[in-house]
XYZ file of C-alpha atoms in Angstrom:
151
model
C 114.652 65.542 102.740
C 112.334 68.553 102.542
C 109.536 68.715 100.021
C 110.150 70.808 96.921
C 107.898 73.802 96.378
C 106.906 74.999 92.914
C 104.595 78.035 92.868
C 103.022 78.791 89.500
C 102.067 82.240 88.194
C 98.495 81.880 89.483
C 99.437 80.174 92.765
C 100.525 81.412 96.165
C 98.586 83.140 98.895
C 97.319 86.553 97.739
C 96.805 89.289 100.335
C 95.193 92.585 99.314
C 96.238 95.566 101.454
C 94.461 98.586 100.009
C 96.180 99.452 96.695
C 99.017 96.999 97.414
C 98.910 93.275 96.747
C 101.275 90.756 98.358
C 101.464 87.276 96.860
C 103.313 84.979 99.243
C 105.497 82.638 97.199
C 107.423 81.034 100.100
C 106.214 81.409 103.678
C 109.246 79.672 105.167
C 107.730 76.202 105.220
C 110.080 74.818 102.555
C 113.168 76.700 103.750
C 113.047 75.773 107.429
C 112.016 79.413 108.056
C 115.388 80.711 106.823
C 113.794 82.582 103.892
C 110.397 84.015 102.976
C 109.561 85.370 99.517
C 106.692 87.493 98.282
C 105.671 89.345 95.154
C 104.466 92.892 95.821
C 102.354 94.756 93.279
C 102.049 98.476 93.978
C 99.268 100.332 92.196
C 100.202 103.615 90.480
C 100.671 106.569 92.845
C 100.892 104.345 95.935
C 102.899 105.067 99.066
C 104.340 102.141 100.977
C 104.410 101.700 104.743
C 105.665 104.367 107.151
C 109.479 104.439 107.168
C 110.606 101.700 109.573
C 113.465 99.535 110.832
C 113.608 95.769 111.259
C 115.654 94.415 114.168
C 115.696 90.723 113.316
C 115.622 90.236 109.558
C 117.163 91.361 106.290
C 114.770 92.469 103.574
C 115.403 92.433 99.844
C 113.474 94.046 97.014
C 114.032 93.205 93.343
C 112.089 95.471 90.973
C 110.552 93.301 88.232
C 108.547 96.008 86.457
C 107.771 99.683 86.842
C 109.844 102.066 88.932
C 109.965 102.107 92.729
C 111.283 104.964 94.872
C 113.108 103.612 97.924
C 113.648 106.084 100.745
C 116.472 105.059 103.051
C 116.709 107.597 105.867
C 116.794 110.928 104.051
C 117.999 109.558 100.694
C 115.634 108.508 97.920
C 116.785 106.042 95.269
C 114.888 105.773 91.976
C 114.839 102.057 91.148
C 113.728 100.975 87.666
C 113.115 97.352 86.706
C 116.230 95.257 87.248
C 117.227 97.037 90.482
C 117.934 95.141 93.710
C 117.717 96.906 97.091
C 118.974 94.977 100.134
C 117.994 96.399 103.520
C 119.941 95.105 106.551
C 118.517 95.120 110.083
C 118.417 98.622 111.551
C 118.304 100.539 108.252
C 115.322 102.926 108.049
C 113.372 102.406 104.828
C 110.150 102.672 102.888
C 109.118 102.614 99.240
C 106.546 104.089 96.872
C 105.293 103.821 93.307
C 105.041 107.418 92.090
C 104.468 106.401 88.457
C 101.415 105.906 86.284
C 101.760 102.123 85.906
C 101.834 99.311 88.473
C 105.216 98.329 89.921
C 106.054 94.730 90.774
C 108.801 93.629 93.185
C 110.063 90.332 94.528
C 110.443 90.777 98.294
C 112.648 88.511 100.437
C 112.798 88.111 104.219
C 115.767 86.429 105.878
C 114.649 84.769 108.107
C 110.955 84.462 107.156
C 109.771 86.372 110.244
C 107.935 89.102 108.324
C 105.708 86.897 106.141
C 103.177 86.597 108.974
C 103.096 90.421 109.233
C 101.174 90.599 105.956
C 98.654 88.024 107.131
C 98.189 89.843 110.442
C 97.787 93.174 108.661
C 95.132 91.690 106.373
C 93.259 90.282 109.372
C 93.506 93.544 111.292
C 92.066 95.661 108.491
C 89.358 93.175 107.443
C 86.288 95.356 107.228
C 88.355 98.427 108.094
C 90.883 100.765 106.553
C 94.642 100.454 106.295
C 96.151 103.350 108.247
C 99.706 104.243 109.261
C 98.677 103.575 112.876
C 97.341 100.076 112.155
C 100.448 99.298 110.123
C 102.772 100.388 112.964
C 100.793 98.353 115.506
C 101.192 95.175 113.466
C 104.869 95.941 112.718
C 105.562 96.011 116.452
C 104.766 92.270 116.653
C 107.743 91.514 114.394
C 110.673 93.418 115.934
C 109.947 96.368 113.634
C 109.579 99.979 114.694
C 108.807 103.234 112.897
C 111.855 105.282 111.964
C 110.474 108.354 113.710
C 113.715 110.270 113.254
C 112.936 110.275 109.496
C 109.125 110.532 109.636
């Protein structure tokens, strides 16, 4: 039987990526790598990553507070708290917080492949700046590519 994981409100691994914070709640250890879960906090007026596609995992976003703008291809969806966006493999997507208050989302990865992306990104930008180019380079390690047809 697997060990149970209980992550309190002040627990988890916190990764600061410029104005965005990722708190890893489940890195796949408890779920046999079938599921990873994070909590993303986007500062006000913050753009997310370059629009991209995942080849090997589904990604979910549940907006806990604030409003997030999800861009899927050429369509933007305004997502207030209580909204769930599920992104299947191959769907081009990005997100942004255009508002004046922080936005918080629960982010899922099925399987947990993409959890390590955030750790790698943190390590890559340690002492440096987060740029679209550095983000794309790290994405490429996880079967993820920029959606250049929508850039």
